[in-house]
PDB file of C-alpha atoms and ligand atoms in Angstrom:
ATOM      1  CA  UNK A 372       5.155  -3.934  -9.926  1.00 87.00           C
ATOM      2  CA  UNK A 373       2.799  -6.150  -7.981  1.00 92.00           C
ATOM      3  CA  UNK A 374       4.548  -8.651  -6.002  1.00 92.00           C
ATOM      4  CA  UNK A 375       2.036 -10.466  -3.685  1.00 95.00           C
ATOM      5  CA  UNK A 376      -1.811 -10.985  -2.942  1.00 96.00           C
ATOM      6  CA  UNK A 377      -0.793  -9.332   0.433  1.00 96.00           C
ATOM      7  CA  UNK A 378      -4.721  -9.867   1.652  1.00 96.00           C
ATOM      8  CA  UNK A 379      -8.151 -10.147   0.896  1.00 98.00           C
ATOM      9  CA  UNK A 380     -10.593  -7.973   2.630  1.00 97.00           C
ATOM     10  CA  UNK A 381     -14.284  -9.176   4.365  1.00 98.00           C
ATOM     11  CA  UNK A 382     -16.138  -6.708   5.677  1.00 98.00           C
ATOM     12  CA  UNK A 383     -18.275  -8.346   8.956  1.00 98.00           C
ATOM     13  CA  UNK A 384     -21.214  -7.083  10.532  1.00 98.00           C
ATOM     14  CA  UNK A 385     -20.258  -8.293  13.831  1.00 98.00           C
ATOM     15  CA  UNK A 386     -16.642  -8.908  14.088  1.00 98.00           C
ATOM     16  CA  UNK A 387     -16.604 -10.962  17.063  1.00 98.00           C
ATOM     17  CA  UNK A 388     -18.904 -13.176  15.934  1.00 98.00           C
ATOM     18  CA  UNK A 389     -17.153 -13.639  12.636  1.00 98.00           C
ATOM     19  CA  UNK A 390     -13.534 -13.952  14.469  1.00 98.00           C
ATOM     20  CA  UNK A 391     -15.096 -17.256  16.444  1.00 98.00           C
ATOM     21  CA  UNK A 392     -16.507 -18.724  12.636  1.00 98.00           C
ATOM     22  CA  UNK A 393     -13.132 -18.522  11.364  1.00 98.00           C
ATOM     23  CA  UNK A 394     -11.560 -20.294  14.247  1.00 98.00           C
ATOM     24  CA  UNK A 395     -14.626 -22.770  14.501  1.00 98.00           C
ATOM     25  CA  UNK A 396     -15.178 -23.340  10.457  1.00 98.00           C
ATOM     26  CA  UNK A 397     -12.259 -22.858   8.940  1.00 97.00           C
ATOM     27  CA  UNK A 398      -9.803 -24.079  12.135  1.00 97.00           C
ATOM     28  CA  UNK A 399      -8.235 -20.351  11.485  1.00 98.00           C
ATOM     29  CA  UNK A 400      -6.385 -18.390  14.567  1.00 98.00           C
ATOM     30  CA  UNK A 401      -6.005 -14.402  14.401  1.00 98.00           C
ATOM     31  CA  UNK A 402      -2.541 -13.060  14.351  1.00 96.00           C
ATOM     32  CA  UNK A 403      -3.063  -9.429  14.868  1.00 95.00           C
ATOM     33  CA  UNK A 404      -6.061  -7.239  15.904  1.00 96.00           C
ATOM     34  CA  UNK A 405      -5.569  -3.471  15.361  1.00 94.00           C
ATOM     35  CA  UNK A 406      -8.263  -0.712  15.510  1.00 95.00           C
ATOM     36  CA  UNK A 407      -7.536   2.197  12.767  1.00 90.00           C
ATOM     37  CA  UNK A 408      -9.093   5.194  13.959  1.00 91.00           C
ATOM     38  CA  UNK A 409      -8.789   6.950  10.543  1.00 87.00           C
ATOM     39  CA  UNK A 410     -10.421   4.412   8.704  1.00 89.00           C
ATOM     40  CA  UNK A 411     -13.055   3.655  10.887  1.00 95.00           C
ATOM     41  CA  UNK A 412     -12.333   0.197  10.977  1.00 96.00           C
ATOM     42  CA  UNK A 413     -11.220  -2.689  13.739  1.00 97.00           C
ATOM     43  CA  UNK A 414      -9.806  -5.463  11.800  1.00 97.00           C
ATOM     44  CA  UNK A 415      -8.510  -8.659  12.778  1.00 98.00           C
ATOM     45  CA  UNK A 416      -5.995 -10.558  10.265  1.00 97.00           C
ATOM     46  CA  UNK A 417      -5.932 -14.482   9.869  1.00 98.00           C
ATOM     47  CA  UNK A 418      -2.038 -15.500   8.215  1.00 96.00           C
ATOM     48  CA  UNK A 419      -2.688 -18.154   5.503  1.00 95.00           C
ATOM     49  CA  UNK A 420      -0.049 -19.330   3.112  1.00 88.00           C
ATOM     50  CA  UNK A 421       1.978 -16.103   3.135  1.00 88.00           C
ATOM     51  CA  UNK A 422      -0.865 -13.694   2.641  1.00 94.00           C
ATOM     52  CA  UNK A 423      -3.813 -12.995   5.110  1.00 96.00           C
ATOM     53  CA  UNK A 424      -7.855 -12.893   5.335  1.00 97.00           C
ATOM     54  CA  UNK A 425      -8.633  -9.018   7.230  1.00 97.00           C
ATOM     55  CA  UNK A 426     -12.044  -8.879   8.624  1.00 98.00           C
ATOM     56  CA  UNK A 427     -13.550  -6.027   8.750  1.00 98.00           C
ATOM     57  CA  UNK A 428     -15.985  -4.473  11.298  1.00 98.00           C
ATOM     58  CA  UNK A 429     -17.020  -0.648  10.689  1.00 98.00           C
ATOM     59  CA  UNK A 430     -16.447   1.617  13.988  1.00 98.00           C
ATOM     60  CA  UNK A 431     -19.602   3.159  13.414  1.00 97.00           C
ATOM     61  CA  UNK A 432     -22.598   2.810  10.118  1.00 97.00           C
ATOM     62  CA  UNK A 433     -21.219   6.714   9.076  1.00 97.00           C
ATOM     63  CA  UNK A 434     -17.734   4.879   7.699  1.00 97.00           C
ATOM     64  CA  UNK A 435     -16.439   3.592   4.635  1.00 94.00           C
ATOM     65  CA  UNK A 436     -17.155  -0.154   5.820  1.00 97.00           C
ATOM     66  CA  UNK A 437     -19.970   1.108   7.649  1.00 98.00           C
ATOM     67  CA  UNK A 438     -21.605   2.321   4.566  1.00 97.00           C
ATOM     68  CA  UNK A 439     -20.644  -0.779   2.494  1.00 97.00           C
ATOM     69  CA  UNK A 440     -22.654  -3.097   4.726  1.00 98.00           C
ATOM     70  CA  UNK A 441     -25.727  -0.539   4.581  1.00 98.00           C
ATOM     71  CA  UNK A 442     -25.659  -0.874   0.778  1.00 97.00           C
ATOM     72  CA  UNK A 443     -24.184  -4.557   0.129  1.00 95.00           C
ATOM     73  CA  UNK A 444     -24.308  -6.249   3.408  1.00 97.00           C
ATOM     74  CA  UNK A 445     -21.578  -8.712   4.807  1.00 98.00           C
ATOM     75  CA  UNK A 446     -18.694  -9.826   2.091  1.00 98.00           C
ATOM     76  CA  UNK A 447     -15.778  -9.555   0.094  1.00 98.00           C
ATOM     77  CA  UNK A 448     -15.231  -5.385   0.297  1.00 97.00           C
ATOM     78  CA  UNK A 449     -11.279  -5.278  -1.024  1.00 97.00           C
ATOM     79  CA  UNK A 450      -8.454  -7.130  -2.859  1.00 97.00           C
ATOM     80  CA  UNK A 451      -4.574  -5.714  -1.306  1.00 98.00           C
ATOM     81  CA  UNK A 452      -1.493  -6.554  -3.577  1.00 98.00           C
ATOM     82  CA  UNK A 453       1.818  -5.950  -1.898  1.00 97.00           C
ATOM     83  CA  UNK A 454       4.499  -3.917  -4.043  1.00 98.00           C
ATOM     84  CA  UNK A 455       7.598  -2.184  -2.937  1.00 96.00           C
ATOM     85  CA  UNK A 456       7.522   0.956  -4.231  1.00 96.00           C
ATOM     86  CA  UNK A 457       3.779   2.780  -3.872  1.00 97.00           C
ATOM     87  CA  UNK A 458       4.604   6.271  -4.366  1.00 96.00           C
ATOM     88  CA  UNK A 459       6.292   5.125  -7.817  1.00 96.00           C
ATOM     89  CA  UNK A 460       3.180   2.677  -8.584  1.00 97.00           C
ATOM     90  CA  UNK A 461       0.573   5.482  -7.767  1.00 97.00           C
ATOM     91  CA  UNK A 462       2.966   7.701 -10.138  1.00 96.00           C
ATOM     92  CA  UNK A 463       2.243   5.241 -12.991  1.00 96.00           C
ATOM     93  CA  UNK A 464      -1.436   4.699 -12.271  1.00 96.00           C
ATOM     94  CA  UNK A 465      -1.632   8.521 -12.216  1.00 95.00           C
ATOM     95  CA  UNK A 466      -0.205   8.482 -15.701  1.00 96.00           C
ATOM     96  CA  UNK A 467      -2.187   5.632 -17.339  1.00 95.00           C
ATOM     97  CA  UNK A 468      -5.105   7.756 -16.279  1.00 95.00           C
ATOM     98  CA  UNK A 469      -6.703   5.087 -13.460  1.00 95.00           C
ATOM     99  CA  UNK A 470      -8.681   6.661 -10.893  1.00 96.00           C
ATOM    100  CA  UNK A 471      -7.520   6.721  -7.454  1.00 97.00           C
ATOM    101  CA  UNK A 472      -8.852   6.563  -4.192  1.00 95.00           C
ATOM    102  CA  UNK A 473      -5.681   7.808  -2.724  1.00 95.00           C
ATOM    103  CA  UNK A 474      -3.647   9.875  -4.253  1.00 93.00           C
ATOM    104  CA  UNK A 475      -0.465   9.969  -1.879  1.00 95.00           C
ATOM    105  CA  UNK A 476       0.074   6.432   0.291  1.00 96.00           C
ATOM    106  CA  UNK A 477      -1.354   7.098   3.975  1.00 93.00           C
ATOM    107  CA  UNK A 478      -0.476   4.506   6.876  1.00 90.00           C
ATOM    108  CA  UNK A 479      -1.726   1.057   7.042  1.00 88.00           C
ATOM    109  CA  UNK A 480      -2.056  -1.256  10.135  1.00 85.00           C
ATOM    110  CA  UNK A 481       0.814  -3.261  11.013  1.00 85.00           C
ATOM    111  CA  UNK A 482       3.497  -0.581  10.013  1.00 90.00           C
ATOM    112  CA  UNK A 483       2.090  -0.767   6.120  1.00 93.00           C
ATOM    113  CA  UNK A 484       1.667   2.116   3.725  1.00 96.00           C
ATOM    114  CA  UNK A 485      -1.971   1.679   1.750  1.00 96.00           C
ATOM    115  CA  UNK A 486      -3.333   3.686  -1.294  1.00 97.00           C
ATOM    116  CA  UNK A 487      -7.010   2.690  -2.723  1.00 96.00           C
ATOM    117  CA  UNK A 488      -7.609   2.463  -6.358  1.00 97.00           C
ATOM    118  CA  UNK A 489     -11.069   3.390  -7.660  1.00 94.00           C
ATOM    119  CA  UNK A 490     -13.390  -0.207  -8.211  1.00 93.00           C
ATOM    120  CA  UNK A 491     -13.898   1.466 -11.374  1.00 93.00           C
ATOM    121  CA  UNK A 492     -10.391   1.471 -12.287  1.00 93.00           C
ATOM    122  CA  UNK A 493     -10.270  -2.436 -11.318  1.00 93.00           C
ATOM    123  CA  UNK A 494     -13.176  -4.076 -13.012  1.00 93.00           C
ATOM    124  CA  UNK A 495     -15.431  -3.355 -10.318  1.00 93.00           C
ATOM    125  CA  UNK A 496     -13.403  -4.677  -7.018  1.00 94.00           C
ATOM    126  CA  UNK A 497     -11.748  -2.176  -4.832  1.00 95.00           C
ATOM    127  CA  UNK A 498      -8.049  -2.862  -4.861  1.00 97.00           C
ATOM    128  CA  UNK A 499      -5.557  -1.495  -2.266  1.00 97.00           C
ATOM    129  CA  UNK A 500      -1.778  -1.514  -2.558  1.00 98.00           C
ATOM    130  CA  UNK A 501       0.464  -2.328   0.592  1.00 97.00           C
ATOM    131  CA  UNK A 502       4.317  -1.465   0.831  1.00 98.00           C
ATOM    132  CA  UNK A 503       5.861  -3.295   4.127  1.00 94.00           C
ATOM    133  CA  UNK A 504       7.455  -0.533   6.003  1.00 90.00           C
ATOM    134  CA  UNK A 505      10.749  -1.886   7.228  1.00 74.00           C
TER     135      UNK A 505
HETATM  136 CO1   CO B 411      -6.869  -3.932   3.521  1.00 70.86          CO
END
């Protein structure tokens, strides 16, 4: 059960750069910065309205984000929904035969368990799902 637009994804080609728009443009301050090795990612997170904008910028052009700007250049790159129970929500996506990304939940940044769904399985947006670890 899906219980939140927990944050919206925006993959950057030069995450400083796009950290100072948001503050200048949109009058937006970051609330957390966090590099995650094992996605290849440094993202920096922007709290609105009880949900939050991530920015993206790829660690290197051989990454998932990396390889998302080479084909589709700066933009919206994922959709997160916050539920409570992933393992039991991948269980049921399993079963309704929707293709996964991840098929157990892996860490997240800011104490978060993620799993991917396929863009296939979502109408063409990739869509992760976030359970709040304690
Ligand atoms: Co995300």
């Amino acid at each position: 059960v899906i219980s939140s637009l927990h944050h919206v994804g925006i993959a950057v080609e030069d995450l400083e750069a796009a950290v100072q728009r948001y503050r200048s443009v949109l009058g937006l301050e970051p609330s957390h910065r966090e590099r995650v090795e094992d996605q290849g990612v440094e993202e920096v997170l922007f709290d609105v309205a009880g949900g939050s904008v991530q920015l993206l910028g790829a660690l290197g052009p051989d990454t998932p984000v990396g390889r998302f700007l080479a084909s589709r250049g700066p933009g919206l790159h994922h959709i997160a929904f916050g539920v409570t129970d992933l393992a039991g929500e991948l269980s049921r996506l399993r079963d309704e035969g929707a293709r996964l990304v991840d098929e157990v939940p892996r860490p997240g940044s800011r104490n978060t368990l993620i799993a991917f769904l396929h863009p296939h399985a979502t109408a063409g947006t990739l869509v992760e799902l976030v359970q709040q670890e304690g």
